[in-house]
Short mmCIF file of C-alpha atoms in Angstrom, two decimals:
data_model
loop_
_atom_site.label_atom_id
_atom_site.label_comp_id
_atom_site.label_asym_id
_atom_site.label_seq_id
_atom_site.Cartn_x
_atom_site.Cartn_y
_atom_site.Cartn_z
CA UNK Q 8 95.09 120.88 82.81
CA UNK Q 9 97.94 122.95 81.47
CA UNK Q 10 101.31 120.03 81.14
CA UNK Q 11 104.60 121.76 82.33
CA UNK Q 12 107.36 120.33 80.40
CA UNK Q 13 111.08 120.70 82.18
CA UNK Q 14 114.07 120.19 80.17
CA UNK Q 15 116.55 118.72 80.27
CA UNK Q 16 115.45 115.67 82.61
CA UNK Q 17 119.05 115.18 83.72
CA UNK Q 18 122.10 117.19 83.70
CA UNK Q 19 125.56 116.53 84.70
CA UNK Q 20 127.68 119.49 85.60
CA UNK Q 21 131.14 120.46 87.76
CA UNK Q 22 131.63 122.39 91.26
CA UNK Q 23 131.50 125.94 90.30
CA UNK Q 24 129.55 125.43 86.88
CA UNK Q 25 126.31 127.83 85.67
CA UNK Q 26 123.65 125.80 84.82
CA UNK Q 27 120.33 126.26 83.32
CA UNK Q 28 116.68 124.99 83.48
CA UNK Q 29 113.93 125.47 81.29
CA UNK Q 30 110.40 125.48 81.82
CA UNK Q 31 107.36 125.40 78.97
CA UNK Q 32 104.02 125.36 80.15
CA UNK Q 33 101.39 124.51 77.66
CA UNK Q 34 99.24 127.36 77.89
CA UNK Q 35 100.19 130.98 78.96
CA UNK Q 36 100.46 131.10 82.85
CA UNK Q 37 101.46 134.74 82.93
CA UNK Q 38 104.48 134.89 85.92
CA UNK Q 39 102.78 131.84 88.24
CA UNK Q 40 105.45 129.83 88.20
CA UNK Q 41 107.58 128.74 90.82
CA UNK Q 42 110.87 126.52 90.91
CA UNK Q 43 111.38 123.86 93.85
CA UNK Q 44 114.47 122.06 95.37
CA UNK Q 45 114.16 118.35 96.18
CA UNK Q 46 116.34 116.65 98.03
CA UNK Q 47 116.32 113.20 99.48
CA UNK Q 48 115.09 112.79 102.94
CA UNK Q 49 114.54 116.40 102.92
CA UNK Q 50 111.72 118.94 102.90
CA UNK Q 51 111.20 120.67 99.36
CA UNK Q 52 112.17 123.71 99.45
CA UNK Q 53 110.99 127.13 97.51
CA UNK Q 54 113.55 128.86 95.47
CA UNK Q 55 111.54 131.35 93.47
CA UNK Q 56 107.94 132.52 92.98
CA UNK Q 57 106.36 134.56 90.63
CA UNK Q 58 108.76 133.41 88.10
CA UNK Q 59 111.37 135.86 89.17
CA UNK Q 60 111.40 136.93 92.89
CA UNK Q 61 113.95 135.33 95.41
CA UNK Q 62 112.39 133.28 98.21
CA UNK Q 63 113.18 134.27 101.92
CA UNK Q 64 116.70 132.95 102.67
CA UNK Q 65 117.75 131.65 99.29
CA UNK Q 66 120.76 132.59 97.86
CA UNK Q 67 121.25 135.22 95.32
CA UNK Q 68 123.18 131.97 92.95
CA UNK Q 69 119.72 131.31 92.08
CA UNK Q 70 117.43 132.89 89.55
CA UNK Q 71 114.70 132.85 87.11
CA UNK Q 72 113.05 134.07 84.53
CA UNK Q 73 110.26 134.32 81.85
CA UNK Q 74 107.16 135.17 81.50
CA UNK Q 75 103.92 133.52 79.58
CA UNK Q 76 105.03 129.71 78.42
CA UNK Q 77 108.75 129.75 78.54
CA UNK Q 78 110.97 130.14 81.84
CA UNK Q 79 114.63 129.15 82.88
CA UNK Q 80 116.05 128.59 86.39
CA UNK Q 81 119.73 129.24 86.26
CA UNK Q 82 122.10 128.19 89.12
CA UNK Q 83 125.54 129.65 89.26
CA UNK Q 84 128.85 128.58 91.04
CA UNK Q 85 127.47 125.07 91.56
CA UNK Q 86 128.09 123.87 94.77
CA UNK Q 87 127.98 120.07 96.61
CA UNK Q 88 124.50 121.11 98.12
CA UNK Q 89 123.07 122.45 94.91
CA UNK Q 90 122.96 118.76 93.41
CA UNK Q 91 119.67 118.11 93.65
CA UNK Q 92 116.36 117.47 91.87
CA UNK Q 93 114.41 120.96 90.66
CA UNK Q 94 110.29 121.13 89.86
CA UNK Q 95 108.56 123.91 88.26
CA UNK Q 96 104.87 124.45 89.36
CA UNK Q 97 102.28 126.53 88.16
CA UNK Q 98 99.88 128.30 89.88
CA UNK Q 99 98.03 130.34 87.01
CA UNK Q 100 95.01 127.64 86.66
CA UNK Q 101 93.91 125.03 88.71
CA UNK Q 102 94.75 122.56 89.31
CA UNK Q 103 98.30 122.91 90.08
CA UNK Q 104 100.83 121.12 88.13
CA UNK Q 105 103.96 120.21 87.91
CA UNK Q 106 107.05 119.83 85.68
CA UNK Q 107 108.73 116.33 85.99
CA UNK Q 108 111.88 117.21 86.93
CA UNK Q 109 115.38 117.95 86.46
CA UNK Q 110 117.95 115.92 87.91
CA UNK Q 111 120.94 117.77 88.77
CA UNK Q 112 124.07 115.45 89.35
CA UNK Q 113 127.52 115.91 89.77
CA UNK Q 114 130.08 115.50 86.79
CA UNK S 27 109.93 129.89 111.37
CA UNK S 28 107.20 127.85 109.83
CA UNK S 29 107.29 124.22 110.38
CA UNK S 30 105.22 121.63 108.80
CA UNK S 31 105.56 118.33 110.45
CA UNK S 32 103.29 115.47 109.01
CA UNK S 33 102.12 111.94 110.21
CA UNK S 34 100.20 109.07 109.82
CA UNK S 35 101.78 107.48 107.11
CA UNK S 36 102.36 103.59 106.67
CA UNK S 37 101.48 100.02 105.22
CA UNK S 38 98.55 99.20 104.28
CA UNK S 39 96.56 96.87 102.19
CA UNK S 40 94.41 97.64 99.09
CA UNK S 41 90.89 99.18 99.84
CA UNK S 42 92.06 99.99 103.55
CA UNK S 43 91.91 103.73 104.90
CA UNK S 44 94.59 105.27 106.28
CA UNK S 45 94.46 109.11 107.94
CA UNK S 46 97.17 111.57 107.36
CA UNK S 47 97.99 114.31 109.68
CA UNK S 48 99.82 117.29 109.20
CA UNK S 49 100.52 120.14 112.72
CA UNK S 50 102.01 123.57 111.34
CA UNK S 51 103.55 126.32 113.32
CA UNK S 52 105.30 129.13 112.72
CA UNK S 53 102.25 131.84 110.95
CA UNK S 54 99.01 132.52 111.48
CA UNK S 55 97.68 128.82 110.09
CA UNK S 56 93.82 130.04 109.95
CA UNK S 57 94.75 132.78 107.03
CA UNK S 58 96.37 130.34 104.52
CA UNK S 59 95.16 127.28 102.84
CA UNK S 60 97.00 124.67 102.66
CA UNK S 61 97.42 121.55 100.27
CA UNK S 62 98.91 117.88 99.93
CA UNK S 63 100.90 117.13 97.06
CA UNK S 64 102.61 113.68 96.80
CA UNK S 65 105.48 111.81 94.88
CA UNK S 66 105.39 108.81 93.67
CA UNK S 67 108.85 107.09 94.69
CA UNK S 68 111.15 107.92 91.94
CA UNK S 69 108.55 109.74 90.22
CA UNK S 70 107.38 113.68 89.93
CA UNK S 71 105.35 115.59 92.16
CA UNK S 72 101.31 115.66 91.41
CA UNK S 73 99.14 117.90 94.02
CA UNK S 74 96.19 115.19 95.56
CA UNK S 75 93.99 117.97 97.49
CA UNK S 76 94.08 121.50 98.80
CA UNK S 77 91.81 123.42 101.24
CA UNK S 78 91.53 126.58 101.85
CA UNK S 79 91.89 128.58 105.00
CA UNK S 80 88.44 128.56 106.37
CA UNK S 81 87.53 125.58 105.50
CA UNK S 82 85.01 126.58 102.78
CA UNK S 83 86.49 125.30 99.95
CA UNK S 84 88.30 121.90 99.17
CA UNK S 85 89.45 120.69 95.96
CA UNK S 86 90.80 117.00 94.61
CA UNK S 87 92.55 115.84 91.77
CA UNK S 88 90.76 112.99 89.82
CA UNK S 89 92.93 110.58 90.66
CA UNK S 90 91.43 110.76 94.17
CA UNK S 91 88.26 112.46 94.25
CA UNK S 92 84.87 110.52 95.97
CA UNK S 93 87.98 108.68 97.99
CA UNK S 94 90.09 111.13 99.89
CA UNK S 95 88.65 113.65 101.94
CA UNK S 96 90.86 116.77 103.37
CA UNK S 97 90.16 119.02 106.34
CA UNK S 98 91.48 121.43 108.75
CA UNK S 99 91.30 122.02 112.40
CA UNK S 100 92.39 125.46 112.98
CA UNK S 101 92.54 125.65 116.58
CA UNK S 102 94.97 122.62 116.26
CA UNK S 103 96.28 124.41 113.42
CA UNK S 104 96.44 120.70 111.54
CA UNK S 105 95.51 119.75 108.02
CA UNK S 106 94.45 116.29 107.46
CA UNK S 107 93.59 113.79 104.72
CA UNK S 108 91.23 111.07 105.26
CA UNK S 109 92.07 108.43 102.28
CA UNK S 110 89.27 105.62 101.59
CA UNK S 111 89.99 102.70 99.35
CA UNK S 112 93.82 103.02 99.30
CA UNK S 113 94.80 101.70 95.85
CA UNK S 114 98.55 100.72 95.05
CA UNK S 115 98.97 103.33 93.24
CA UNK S 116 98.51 105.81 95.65
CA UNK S 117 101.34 104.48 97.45
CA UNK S 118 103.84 107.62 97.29
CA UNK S 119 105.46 110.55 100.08
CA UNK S 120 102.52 112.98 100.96
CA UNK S 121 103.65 116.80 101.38
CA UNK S 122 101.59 119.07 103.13
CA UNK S 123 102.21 122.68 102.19
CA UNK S 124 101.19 126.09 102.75
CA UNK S 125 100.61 128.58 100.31
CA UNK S 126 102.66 131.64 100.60
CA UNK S 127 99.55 134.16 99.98
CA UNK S 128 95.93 134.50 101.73
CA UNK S 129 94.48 134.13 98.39
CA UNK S 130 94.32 130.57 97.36
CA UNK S 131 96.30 130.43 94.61
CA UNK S 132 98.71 127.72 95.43
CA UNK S 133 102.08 129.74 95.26
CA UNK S 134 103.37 126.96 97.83
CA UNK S 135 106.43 128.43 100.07
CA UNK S 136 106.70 125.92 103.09
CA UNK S 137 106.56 122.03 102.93
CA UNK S 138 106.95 119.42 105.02
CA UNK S 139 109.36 116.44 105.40
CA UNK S 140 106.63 114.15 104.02
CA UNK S 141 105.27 110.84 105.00
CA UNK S 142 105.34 107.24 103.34
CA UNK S 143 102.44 105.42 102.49
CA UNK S 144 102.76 101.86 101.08
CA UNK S 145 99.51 100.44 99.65
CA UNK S 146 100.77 96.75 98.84
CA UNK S 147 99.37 93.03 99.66
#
């Protein structure tokens, strides 16, 4: 199974920071990576796909990029709803896995 | 919009069964296949199952496989796992989700709320 490996595991930022998210997969996954928004009591919800491209409906403060093993989410002009809990996921290989998460939390 | 809406979840006791449900709406449910990923409470995310969207090909992780069992009902556009021999540690939130392409790849754009299941004595 290719391991996804998300760092840092927790971050602690301020209303209006930029902050970044990295990504490693073990093994090269091309652009099959997407980045997920958790949030308690809440659906997850898609931010990108295919490493790069903006899901329907989410906001242009979030992007990503890479390619092969190494990808970044960044988040910009951090706002009260952005604190949350982000996944990466590939989709290269099954089966799918998952990065364990980075906890996003206000400063 | 696409809605995923799932039920079913609940207490149980080891080596019970329990049957998750999962009604969609919103897209053309028969073209996509769909898959149940789950989170251990405080944990990450691990994927448990996926099937696609005629019903031809399933898939489990290890974790579960020869105890869960997922299928589809397209004309009730519902998704469902069957789990067998709940163990405690399968107690977590089940996700259903869709992927975002007819092709099977898993690129998962919609999910659902989720539902509890508690596998405890």
């Amino acid at each position: 199974d290719i391991q996804m490996t998300q760092s840092p595991s927790s971050l602690s930022a301020s209303l209006g920071d930029r902050v970044t998210i990295t990504c490693r997969a073990s093994h090269d996954i091309s652009n099959s990576l997407a980045w997920f928004q958790l949030q308690p009591g809440k659906a997850p919800k898609s931010l990108i796909y295919a490493a790069s491209s903006l899901q329907s409906g989410v906001p242009s403060k979030f992007s990503g990029s890479g390619s092969g093993t190494d990808f970044t989410l960044t988040i910009s002009s951090l706002q009260p709803e952005d604190f949350a809990t982000y996944y990466c996921q590939q989709y290269n290989t099954k089966p799918i896995t998952f990065g364990q998460g980075t906890r996003l939390e206000i400063k | 919009e696409v809605h995923l809406l799932e039920s079913g979840g609940g207490l149980v006791q080891p080596g019970e069964s329990l049957r998750l449900s999962c009604a969609a709406s919103g897209f053309t449910f028969s073209t996509y296949a769909m898959a149940w990923v789950r989170q251990v409470p405080g944990k990450g995310l691990e994927w448990v199952s996926d099937i696609t969207g005629d019903t031809t090909q399933t898939s489990y992780a290890d974790s579960v496989k020869g105890r869960f069992t997922v299928s589809r009902d397209n004309s009730k556009n519902t998704v469902y796992l069957q789990m067998n021999s709940l163990r405690p540690g399968d107690t977590a939130i089940y996700y259903c989700a869709k992927d975002m392409k007819p092709n099977g790849k898993l690129d998962l754009d919609y999910w659902g709320h989720g539902t509890l299941v508690t596998v405890s004595s």
